[in-house]
mmCIF file of C-alpha atoms and ligand atoms in Angstrom:
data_model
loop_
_atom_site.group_PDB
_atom_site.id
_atom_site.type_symbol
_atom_site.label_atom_id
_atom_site.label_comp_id
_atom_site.label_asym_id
_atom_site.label_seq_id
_atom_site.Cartn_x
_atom_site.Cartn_y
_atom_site.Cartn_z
ATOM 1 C CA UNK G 1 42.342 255.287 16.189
ATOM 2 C CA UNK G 2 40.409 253.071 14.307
ATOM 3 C CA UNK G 3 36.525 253.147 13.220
ATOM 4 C CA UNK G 4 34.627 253.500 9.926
ATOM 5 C CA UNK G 5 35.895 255.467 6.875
ATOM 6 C CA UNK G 6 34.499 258.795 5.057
ATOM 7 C CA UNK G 7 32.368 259.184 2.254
ATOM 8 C CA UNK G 8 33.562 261.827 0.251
ATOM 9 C CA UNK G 9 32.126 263.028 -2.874
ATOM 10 C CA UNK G 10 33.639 265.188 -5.743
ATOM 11 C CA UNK G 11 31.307 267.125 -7.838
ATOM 12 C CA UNK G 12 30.949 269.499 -10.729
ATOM 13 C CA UNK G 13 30.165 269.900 -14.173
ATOM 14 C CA UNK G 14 32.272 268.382 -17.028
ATOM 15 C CA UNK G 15 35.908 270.042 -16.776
ATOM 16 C CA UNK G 16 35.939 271.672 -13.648
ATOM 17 C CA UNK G 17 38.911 269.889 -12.629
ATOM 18 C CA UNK G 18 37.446 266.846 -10.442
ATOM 19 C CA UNK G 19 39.267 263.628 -11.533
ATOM 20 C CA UNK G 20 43.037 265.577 -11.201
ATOM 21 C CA UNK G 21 42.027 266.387 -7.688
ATOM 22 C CA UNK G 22 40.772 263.263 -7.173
ATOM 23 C CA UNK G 23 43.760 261.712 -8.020
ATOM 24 C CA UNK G 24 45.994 264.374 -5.865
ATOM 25 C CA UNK G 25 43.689 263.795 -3.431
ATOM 26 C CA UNK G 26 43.910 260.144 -2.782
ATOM 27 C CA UNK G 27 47.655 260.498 -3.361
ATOM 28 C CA UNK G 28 47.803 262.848 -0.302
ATOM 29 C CA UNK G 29 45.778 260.744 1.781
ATOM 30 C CA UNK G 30 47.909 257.562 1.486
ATOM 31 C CA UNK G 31 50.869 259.704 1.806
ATOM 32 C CA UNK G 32 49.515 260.351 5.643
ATOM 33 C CA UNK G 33 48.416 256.854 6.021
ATOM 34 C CA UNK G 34 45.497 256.852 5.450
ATOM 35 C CA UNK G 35 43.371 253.811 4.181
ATOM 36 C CA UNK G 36 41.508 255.138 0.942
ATOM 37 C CA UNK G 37 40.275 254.112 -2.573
ATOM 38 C CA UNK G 38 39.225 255.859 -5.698
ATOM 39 C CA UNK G 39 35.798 255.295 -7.060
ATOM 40 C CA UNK G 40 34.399 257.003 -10.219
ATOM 41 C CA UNK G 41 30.630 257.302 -11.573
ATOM 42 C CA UNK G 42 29.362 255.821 -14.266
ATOM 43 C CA UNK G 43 31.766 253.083 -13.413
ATOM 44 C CA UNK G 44 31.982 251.690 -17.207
ATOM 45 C CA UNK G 45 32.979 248.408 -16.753
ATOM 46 C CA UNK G 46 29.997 247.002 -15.722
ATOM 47 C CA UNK G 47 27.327 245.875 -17.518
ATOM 48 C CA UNK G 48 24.743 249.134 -17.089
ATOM 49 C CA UNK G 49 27.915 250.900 -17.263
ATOM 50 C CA UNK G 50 28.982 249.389 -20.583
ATOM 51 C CA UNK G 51 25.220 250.505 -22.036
ATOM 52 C CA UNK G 52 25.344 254.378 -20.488
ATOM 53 C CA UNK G 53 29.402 254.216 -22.340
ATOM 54 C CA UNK G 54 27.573 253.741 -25.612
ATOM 55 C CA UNK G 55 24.694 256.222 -24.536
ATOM 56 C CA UNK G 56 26.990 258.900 -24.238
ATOM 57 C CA UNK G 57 29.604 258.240 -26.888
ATOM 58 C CA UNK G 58 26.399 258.202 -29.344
ATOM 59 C CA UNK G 59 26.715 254.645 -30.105
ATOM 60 C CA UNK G 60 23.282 254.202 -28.929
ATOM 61 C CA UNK G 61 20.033 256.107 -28.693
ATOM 62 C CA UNK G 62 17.707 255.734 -25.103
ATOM 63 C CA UNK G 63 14.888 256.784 -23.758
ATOM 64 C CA UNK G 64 15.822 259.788 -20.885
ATOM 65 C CA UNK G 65 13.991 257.889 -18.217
ATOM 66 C CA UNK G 66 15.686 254.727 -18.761
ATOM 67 C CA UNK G 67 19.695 256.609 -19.281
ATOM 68 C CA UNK G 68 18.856 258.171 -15.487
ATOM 69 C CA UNK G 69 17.767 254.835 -14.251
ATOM 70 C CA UNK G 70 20.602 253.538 -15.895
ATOM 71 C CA UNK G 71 22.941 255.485 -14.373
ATOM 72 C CA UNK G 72 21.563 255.363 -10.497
ATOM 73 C CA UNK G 73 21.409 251.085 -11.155
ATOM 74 C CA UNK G 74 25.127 251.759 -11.901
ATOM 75 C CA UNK G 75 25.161 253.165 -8.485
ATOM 76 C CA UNK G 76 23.594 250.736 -6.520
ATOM 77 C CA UNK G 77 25.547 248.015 -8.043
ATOM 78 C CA UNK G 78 28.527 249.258 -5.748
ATOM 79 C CA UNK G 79 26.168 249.964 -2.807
ATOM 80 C CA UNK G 80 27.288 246.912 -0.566
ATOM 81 C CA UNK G 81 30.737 247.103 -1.831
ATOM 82 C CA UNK G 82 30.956 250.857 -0.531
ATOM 83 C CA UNK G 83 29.254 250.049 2.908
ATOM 84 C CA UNK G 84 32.119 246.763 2.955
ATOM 85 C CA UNK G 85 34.825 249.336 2.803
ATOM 86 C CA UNK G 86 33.253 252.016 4.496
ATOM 87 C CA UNK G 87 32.804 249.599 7.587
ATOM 88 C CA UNK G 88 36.577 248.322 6.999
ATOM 89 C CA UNK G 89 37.507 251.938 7.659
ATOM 90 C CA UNK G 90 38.319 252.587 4.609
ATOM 91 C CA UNK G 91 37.602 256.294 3.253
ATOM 92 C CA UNK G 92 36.185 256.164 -0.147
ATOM 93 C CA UNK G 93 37.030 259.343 -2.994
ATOM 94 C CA UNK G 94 34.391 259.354 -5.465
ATOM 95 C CA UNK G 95 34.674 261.244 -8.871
ATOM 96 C CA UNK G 96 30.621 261.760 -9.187
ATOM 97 C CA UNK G 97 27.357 260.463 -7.772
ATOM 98 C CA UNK G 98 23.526 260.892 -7.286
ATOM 99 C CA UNK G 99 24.120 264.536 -7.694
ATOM 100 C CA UNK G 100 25.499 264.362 -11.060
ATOM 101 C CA UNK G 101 22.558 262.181 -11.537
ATOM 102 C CA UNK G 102 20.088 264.487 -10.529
ATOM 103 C CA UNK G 103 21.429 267.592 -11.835
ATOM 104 C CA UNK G 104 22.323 266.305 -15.459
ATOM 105 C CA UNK G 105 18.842 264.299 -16.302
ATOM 106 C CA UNK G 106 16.829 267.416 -14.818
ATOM 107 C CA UNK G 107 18.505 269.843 -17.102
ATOM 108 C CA UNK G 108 16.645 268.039 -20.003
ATOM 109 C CA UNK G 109 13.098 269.250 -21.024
ATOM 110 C CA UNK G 110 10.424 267.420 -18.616
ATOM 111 C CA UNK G 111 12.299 266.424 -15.756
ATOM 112 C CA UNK G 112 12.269 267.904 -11.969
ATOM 113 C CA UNK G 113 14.794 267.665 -9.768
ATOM 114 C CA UNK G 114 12.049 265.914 -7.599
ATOM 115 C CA UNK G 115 11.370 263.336 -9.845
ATOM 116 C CA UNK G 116 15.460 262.847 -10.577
ATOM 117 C CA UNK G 117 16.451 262.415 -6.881
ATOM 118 C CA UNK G 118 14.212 259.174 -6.334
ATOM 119 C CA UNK G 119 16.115 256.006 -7.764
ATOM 120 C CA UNK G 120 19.217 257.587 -5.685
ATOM 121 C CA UNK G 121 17.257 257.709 -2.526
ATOM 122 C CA UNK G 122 18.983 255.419 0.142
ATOM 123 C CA UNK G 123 22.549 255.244 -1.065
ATOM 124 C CA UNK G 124 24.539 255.461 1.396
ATOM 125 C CA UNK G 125 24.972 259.364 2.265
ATOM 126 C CA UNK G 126 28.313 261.351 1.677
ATOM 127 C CA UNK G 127 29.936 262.967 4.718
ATOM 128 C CA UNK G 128 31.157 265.388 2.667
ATOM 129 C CA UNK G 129 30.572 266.687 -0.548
ATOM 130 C CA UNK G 130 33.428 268.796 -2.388
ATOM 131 C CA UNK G 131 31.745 271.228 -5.203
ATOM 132 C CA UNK G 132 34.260 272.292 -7.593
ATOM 133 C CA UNK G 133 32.831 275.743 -8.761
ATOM 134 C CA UNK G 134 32.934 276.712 -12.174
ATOM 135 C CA UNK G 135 31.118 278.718 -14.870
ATOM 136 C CA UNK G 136 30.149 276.689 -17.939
ATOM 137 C CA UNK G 137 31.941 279.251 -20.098
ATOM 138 C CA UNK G 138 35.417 278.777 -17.918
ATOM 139 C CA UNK G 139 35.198 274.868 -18.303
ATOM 140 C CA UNK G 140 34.451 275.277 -21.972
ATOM 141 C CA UNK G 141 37.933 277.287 -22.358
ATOM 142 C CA UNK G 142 39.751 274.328 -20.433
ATOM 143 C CA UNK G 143 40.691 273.058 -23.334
ATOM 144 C CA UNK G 144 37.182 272.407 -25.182
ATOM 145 C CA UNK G 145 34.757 269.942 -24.683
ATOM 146 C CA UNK G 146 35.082 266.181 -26.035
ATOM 147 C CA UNK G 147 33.030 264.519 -28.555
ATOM 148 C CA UNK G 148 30.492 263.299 -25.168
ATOM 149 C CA UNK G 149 26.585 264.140 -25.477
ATOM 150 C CA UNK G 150 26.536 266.662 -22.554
ATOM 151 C CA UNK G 151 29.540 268.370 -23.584
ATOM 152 C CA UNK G 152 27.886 271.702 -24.691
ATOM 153 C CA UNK G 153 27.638 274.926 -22.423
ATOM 154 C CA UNK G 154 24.026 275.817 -22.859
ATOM 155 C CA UNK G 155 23.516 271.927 -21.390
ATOM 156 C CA UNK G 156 26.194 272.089 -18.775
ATOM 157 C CA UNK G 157 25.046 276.009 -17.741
ATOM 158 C CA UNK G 158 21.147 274.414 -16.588
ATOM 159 C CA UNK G 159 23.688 271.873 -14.888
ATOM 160 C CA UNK G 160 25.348 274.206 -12.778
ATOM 161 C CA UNK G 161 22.520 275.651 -11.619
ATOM 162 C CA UNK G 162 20.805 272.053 -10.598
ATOM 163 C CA UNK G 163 23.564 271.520 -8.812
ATOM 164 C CA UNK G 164 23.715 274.700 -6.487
ATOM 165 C CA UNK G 165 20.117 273.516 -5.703
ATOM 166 C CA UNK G 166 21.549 269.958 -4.131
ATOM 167 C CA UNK G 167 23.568 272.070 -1.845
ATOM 168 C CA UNK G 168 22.906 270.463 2.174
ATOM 169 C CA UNK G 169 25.147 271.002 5.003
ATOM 170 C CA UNK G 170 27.750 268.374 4.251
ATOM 171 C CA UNK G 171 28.501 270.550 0.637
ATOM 172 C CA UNK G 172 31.531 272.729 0.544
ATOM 173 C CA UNK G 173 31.773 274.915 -2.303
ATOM 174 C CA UNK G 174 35.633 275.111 -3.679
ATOM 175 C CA UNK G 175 36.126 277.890 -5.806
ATOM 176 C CA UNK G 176 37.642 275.631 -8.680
ATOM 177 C CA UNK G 177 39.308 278.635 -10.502
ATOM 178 C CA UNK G 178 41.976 278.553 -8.207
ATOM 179 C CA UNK G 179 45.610 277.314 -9.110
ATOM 180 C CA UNK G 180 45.071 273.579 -9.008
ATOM 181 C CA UNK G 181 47.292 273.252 -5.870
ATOM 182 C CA UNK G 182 45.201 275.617 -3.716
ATOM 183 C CA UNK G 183 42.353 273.705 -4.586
ATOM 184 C CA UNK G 184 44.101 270.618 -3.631
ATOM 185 C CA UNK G 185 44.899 272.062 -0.062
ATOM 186 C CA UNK G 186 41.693 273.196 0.286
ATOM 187 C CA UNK G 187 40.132 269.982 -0.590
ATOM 188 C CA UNK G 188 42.782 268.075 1.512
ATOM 189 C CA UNK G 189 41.720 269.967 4.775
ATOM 190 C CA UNK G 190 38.045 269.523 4.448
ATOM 191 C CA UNK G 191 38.764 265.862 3.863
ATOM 192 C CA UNK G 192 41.472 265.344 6.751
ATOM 193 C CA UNK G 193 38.471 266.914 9.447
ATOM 194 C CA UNK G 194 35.864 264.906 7.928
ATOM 195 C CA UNK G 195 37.872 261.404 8.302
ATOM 196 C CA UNK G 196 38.839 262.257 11.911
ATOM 197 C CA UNK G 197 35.085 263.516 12.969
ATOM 198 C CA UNK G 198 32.976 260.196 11.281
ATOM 199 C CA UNK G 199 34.780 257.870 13.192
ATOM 200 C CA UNK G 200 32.096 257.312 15.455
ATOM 201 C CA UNK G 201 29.331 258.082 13.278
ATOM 202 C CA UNK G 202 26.996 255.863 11.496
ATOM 203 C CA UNK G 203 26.355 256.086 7.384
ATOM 204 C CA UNK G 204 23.321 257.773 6.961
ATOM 205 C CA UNK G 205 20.642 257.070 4.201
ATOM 206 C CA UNK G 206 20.728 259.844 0.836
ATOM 207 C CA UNK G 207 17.721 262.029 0.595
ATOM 208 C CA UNK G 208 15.783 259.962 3.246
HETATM 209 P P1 TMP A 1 32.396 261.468 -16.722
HETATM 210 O O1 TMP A 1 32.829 262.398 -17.829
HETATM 211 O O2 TMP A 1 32.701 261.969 -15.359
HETATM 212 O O3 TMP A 1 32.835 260.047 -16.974
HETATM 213 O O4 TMP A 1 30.799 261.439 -16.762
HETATM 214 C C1 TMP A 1 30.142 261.117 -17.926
HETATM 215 C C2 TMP A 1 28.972 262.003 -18.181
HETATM 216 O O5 TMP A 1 27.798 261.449 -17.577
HETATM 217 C C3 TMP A 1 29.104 263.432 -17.689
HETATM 218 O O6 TMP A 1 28.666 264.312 -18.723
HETATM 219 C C4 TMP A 1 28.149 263.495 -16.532
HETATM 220 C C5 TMP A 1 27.090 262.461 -16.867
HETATM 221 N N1 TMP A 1 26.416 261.817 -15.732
HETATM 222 C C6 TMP A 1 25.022 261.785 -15.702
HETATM 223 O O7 TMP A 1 24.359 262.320 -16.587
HETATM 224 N N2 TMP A 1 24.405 261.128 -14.687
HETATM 225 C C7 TMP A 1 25.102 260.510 -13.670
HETATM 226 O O8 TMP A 1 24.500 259.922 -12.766
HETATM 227 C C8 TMP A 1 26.551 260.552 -13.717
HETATM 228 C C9 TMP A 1 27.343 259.872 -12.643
HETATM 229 C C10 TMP A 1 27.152 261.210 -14.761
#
């Protein structure tokens, strides 16, 4: 049956696993036939994303207000392209969004979430949103953190805790300490209900 495609959203702090699912994930879906594409946030090939690359590789210092603007203009420079796809019936997978946006900049001193969830409002909304669950201190022992500005657990703890305060209905909560392949089947089923149950449905509006 044709009709529009899913939004789906992948979320978590640094290390908790999201870009390997993403990857299984979209591998799975085209396996069944489904029509899909990968998307990741901050895409760095544009422009904005090309200044927030430098931002976080400390190449360049910013003002707070303007890296968070930054980042959600990075967003809405794919806005028609999603909605294109999304229309197409094309299911989108995307590694990040306006909740890593609003979760990250209002873990810094002087910022509410309130005041973090504005430049996001109107994107078009996810129809589901996949949490991969993780403490900071089990992300930090993945491996170790990179050479990135937010890569440090006191940060990315605050982070986790923003985050579980975006929680809305379309959120599911995967327990990302799993073995990476029941994660990936539990991701997978959430997904394959979603895409059959938006068919009909239209995109709504973020945080509006
Ligand atoms: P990445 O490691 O997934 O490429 O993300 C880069 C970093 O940017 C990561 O620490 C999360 C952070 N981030 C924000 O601060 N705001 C945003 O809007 C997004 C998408 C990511």
């Amino acid at each position: 049956m044709s009709g529009r495609g899913a939004l789906i959203v992948v979320e978590g702090i640094d290390r908790s696993g999201k870009t390997t699912q993403c990857a299984k994930l979209v591998s799975a879906l085209l396996s069944q036939g489904h029509k899909v594409e990968v998307m990741k946030f901050p895409d760095r090939t544009t422009e904005t994303g090309k200044m927030i690359d430098a931002y976080l590789q400390r190449d360049q210092t910013l003002d707070d207000h303007v890296v968070h603007l930054l980042f959600s203009a990075n967003r809405w420079e794919q806005c028609s392209n999603m909605l294109e796809n999304l229309h197409k019936g094309v299911s989108l997978i995307v590694d990040r969004y306006a909740y890593s946006g609003a979760a990250y900049t209002s873990a810094k001193q002087g910022f509410t979430l309130d005041w973090c969830k504005n430049p996001d409002k109107g994107l078009p909304d996810p129809d589901l949103v996949l949490f991969l669950n993780l403490s900071s201190k089990e992300a930090e022992s993945r491996g170790g953190y990179g050479e990135e500005i937010y890569e440090k657990v006191e940060f990315q703890k605050k982070v986790h805790n923003n985050f579980l305060q975006l929680k809305s209905k379309q959120w599911k909560v995967i327990d990302a300490s799993q073995s990476e392949e029941n994660v990936h089947r539990e991701m997978l089923n959430n997904v394959n209900s979603v895409i059959e149950n938006v068919k009909g449905q239209q995109i709504g509006k973020l945080w509006l």
